[in-house]
PDB file of C-alpha atoms in Angstrom:
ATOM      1  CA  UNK M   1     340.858 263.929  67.122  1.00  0.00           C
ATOM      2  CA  UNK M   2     338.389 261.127  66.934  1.00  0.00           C
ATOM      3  CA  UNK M   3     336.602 260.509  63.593  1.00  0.00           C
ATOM      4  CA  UNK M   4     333.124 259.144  64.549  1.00  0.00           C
ATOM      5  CA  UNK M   5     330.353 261.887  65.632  1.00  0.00           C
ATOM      6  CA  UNK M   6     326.748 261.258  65.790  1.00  0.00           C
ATOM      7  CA  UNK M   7     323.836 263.244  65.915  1.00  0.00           C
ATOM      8  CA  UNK M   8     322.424 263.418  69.271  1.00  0.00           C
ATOM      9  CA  UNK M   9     319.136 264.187  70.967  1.00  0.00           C
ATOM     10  CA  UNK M  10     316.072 262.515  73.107  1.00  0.00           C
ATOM     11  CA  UNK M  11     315.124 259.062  72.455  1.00  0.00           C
ATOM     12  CA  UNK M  12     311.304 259.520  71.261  1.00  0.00           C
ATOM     13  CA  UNK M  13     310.654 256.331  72.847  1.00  0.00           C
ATOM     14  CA  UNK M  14     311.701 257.348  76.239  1.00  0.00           C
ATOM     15  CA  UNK M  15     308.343 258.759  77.213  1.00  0.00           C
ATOM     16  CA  UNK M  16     306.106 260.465  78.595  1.00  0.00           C
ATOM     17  CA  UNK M  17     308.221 263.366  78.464  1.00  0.00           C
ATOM     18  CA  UNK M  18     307.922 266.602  80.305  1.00  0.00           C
ATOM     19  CA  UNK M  19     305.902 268.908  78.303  1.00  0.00           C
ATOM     20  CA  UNK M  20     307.297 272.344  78.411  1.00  0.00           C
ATOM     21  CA  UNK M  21     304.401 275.076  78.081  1.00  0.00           C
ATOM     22  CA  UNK M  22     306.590 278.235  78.550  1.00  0.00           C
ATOM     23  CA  UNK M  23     309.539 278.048  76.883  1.00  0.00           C
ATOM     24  CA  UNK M  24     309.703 280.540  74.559  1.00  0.00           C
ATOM     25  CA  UNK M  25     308.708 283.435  77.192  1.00  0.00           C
ATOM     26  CA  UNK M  26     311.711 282.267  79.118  1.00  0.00           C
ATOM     27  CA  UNK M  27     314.404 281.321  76.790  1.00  0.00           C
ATOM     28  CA  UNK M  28     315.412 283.089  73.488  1.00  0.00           C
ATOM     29  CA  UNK M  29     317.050 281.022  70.901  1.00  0.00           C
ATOM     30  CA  UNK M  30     318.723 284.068  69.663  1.00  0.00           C
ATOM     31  CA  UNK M  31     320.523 284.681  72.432  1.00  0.00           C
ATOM     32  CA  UNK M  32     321.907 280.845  72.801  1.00  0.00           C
ATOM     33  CA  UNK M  33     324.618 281.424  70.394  1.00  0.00           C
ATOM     34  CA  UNK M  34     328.397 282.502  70.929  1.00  0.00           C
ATOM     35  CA  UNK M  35     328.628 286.450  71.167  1.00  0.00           C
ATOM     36  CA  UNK M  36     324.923 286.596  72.308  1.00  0.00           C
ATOM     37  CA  UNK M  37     324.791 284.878  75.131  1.00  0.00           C
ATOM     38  CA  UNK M  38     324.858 287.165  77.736  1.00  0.00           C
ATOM     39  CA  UNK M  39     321.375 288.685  76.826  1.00  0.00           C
ATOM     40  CA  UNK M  40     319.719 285.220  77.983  1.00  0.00           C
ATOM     41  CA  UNK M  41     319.476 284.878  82.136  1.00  0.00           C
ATOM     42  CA  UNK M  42     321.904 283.032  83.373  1.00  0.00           C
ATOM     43  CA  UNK M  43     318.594 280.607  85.341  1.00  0.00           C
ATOM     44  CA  UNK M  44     314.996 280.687  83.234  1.00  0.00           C
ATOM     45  CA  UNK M  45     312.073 279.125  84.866  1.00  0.00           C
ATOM     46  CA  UNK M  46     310.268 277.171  82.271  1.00  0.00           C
ATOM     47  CA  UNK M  47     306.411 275.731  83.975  1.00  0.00           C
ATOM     48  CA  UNK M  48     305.693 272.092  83.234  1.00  0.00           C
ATOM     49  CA  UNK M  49     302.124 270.814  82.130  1.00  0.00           C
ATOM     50  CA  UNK M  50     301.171 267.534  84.991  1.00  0.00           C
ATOM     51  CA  UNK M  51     304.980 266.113  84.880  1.00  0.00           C
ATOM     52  CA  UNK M  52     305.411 265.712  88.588  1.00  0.00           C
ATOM     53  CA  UNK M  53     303.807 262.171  88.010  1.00  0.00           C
ATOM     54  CA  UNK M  54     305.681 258.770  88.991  1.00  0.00           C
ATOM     55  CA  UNK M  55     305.343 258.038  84.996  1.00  0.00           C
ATOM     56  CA  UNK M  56     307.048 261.781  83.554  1.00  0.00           C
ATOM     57  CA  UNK M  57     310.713 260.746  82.594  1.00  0.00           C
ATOM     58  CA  UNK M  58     313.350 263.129  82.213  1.00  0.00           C
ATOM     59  CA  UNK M  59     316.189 262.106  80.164  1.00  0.00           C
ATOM     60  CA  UNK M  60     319.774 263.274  80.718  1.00  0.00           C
ATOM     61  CA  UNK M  61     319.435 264.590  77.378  1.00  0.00           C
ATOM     62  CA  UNK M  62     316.746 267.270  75.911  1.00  0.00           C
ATOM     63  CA  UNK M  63     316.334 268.907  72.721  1.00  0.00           C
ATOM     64  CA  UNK M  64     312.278 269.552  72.625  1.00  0.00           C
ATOM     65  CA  UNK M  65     313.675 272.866  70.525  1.00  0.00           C
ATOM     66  CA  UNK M  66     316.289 273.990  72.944  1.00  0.00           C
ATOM     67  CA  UNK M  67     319.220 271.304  73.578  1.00  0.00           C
ATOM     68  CA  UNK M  68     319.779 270.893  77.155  1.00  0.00           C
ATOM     69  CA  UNK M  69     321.465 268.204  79.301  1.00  0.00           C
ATOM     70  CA  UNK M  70     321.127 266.845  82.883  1.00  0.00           C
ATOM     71  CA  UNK M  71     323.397 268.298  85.502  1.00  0.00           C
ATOM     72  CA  UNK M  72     325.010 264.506  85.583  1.00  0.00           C
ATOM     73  CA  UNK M  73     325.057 264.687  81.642  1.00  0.00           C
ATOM     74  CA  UNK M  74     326.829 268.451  82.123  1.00  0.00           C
ATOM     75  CA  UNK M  75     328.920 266.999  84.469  1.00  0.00           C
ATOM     76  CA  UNK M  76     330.929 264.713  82.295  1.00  0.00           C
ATOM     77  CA  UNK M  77     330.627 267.244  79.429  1.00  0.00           C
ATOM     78  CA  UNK M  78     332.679 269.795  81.481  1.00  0.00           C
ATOM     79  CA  UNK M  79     335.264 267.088  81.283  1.00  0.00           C
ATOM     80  CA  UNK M  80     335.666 267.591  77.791  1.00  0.00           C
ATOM     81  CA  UNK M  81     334.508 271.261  77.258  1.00  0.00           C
ATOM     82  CA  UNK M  82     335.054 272.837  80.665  1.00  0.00           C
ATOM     83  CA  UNK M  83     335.213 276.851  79.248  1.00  0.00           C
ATOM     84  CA  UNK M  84     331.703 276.223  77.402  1.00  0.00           C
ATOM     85  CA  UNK M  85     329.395 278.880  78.270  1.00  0.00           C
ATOM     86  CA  UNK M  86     325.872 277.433  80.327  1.00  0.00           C
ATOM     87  CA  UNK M  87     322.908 278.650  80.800  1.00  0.00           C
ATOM     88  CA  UNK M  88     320.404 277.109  82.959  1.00  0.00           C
ATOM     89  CA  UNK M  89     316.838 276.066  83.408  1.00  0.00           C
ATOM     90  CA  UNK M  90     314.099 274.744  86.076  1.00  0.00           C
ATOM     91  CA  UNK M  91     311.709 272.859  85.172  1.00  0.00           C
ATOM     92  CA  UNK M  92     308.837 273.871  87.639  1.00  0.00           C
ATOM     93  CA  UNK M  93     305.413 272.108  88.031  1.00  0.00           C
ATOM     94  CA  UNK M  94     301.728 273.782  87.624  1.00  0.00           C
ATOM     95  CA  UNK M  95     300.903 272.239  90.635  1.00  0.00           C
ATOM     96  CA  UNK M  96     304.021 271.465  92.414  1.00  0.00           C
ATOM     97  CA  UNK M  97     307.223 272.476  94.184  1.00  0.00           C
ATOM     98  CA  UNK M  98     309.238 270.273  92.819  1.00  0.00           C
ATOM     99  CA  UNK M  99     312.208 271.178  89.867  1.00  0.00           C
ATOM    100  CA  UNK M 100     314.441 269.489  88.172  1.00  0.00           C
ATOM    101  CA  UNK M 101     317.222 271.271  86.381  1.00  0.00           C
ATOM    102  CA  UNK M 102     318.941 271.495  83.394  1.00  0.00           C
ATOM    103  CA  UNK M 103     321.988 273.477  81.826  1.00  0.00           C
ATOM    104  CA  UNK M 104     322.270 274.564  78.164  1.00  0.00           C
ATOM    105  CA  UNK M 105     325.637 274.852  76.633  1.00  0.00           C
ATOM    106  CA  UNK M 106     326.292 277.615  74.552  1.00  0.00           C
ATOM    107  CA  UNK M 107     328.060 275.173  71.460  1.00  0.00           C
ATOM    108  CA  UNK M 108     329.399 276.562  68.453  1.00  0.00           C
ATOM    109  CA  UNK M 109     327.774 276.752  65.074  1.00  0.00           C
ATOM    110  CA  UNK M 110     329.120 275.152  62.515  1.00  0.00           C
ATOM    111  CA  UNK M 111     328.629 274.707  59.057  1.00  0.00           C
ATOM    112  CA  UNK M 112     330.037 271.308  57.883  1.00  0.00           C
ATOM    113  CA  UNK M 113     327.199 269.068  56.735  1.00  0.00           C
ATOM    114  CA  UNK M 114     327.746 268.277  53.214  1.00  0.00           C
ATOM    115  CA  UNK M 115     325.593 268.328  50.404  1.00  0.00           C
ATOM    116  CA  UNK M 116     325.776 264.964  50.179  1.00  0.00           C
ATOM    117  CA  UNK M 117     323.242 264.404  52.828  1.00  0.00           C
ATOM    118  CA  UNK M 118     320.100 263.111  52.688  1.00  0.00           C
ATOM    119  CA  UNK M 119     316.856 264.124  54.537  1.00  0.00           C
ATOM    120  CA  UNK M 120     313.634 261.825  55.169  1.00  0.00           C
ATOM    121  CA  UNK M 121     310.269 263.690  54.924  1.00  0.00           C
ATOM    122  CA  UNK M 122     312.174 266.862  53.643  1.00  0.00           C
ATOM    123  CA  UNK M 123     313.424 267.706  57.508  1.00  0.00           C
ATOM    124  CA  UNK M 124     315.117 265.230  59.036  1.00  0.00           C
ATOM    125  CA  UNK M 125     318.405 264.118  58.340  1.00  0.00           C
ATOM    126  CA  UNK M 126     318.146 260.721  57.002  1.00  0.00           C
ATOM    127  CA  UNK M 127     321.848 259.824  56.220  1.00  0.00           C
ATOM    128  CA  UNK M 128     324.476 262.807  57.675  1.00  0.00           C
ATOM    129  CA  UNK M 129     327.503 263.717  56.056  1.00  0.00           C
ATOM    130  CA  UNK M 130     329.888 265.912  57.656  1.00  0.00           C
ATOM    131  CA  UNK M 131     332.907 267.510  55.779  1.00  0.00           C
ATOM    132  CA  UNK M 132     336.170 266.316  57.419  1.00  0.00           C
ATOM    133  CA  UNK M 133     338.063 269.739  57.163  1.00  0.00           C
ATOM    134  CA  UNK M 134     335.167 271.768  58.419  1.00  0.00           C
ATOM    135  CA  UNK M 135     334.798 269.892  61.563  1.00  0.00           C
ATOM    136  CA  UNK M 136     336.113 271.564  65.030  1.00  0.00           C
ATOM    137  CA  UNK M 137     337.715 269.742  67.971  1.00  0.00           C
ATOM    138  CA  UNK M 138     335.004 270.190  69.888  1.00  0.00           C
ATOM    139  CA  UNK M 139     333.200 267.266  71.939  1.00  0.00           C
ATOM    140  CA  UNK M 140     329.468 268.596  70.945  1.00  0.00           C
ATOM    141  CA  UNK M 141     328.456 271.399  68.229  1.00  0.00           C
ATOM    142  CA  UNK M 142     325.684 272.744  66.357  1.00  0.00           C
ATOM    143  CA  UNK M 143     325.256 272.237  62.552  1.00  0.00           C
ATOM    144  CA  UNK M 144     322.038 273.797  61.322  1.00  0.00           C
ATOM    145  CA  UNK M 145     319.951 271.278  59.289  1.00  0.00           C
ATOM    146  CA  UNK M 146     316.605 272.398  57.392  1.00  0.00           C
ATOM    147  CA  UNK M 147     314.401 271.406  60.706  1.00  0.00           C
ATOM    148  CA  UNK M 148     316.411 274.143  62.912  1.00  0.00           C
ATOM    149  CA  UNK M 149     319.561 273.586  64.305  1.00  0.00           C
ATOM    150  CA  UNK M 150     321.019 269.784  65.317  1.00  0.00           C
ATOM    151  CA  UNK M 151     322.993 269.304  67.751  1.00  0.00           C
ATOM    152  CA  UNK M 152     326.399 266.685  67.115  1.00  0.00           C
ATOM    153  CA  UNK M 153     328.570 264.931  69.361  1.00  0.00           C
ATOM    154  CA  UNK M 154     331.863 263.514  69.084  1.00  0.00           C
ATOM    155  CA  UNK M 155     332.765 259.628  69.561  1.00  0.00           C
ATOM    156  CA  UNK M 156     334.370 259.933  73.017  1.00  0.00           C
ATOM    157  CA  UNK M 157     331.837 261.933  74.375  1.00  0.00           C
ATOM    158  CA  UNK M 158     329.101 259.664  73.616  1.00  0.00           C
ATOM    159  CA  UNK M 159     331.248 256.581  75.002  1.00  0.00           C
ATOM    160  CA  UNK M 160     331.634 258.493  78.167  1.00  0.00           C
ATOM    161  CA  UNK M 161     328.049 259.073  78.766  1.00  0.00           C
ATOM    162  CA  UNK M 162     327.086 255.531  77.893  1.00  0.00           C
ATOM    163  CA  UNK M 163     329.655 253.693  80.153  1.00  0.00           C
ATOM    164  CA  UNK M 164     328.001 256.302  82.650  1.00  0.00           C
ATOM    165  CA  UNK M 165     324.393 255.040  81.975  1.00  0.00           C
ATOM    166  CA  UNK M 166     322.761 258.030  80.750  1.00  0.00           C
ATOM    167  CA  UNK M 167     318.419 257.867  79.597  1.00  0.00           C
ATOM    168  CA  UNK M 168     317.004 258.826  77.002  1.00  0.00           C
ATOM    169  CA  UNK M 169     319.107 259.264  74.476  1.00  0.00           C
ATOM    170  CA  UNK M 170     318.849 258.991  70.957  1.00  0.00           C
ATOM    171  CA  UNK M 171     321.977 258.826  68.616  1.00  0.00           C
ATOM    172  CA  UNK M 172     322.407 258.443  64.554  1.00  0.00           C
ATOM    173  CA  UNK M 173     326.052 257.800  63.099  1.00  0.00           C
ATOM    174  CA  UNK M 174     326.918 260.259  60.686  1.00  0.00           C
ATOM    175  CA  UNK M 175     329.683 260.011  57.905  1.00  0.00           C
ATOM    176  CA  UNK M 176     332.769 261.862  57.120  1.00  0.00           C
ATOM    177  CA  UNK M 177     333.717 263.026  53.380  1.00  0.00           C
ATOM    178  CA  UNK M 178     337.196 264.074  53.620  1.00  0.00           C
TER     179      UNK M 178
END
């Protein structure tokens, strides 16, 4: 098992993102966990706000409240996780007929960030410390965090979708107390 993870998510830089107006009609956080799942539709159509532009960018990674990859960022995750339950998504214009889509993996929650972490502003996490013995061997999971849930991802992963040159991604070591 490797021993580096990072929290991962969209690079705030890389912008102007899509701007989702719908999502919560669509897509029900609740049922994006393990054992509820199958209460979400298996393709949600989520309407975009003027993002058919040449300047919108759509990173291989989003997680604008729901996490969500690219179908070339799935791609190699299904190398390392290929019996994760997806869900997926179009992103439809107002005033277009173009979509781009995106799949949601349904990742495992777990509870391993230590105590020992500290947050900036009182939400984010500022300096991560996951406990060693809590950790799964999993190649991207859930921890919740006190801004929602964060999503983590595990050192080979994250080397596999750099040496692939995925956008727009944002990524923050995180320690191990063992």
């Amino acid at each position: 098992m490797s021993e580096r993870y990072f929290l991962i998510g969209t690079d705030e830089s890389y912008e102007p993102l899509p701007l989702m107006i719908d999502m919560r009609k669509s897509i029900k956080e609740e049922y994006l966990e393990e054992g509820e799942s199958y209460k979400q539709a298996g393709i949600s159509l989520v309407n975009i706000r003027n993002s058919f532009d040449e300047h919108t960018k759509y990173p291989d990674i989003m997680d604008q409240g729901i996490f969500m990859l690219s179908d070339e960022a799935y791609r190699i995750f299904k190398l390392y996780e290929p019996a994760t339950v997806i869900k997926r998504v179009l992103l439809m214009g107002e005033s277009s007929d173009e979509a781009y889509e995106y799949i949601i993996p349904i990742l495992k929650r777990i509870d391993c960030l230590s105590d020992r972490t500290t947050f900036r502003r009182g939400r984010y996490i500022d300096k991560g410390i996951l406990i060693g013995k809590n950790i799964p061997d999993t190649a991207l999971f859930k921890i919740p965090s006190v801004d929602g849930m964060s999503t983590v991802a595990r050192l080979d992963f994250v080397e596999s979708l750099l040496k692939r040159g995925m956008k727009g991604i944002c990524l923050q070591a995180l320690e191990i107390e063992y």
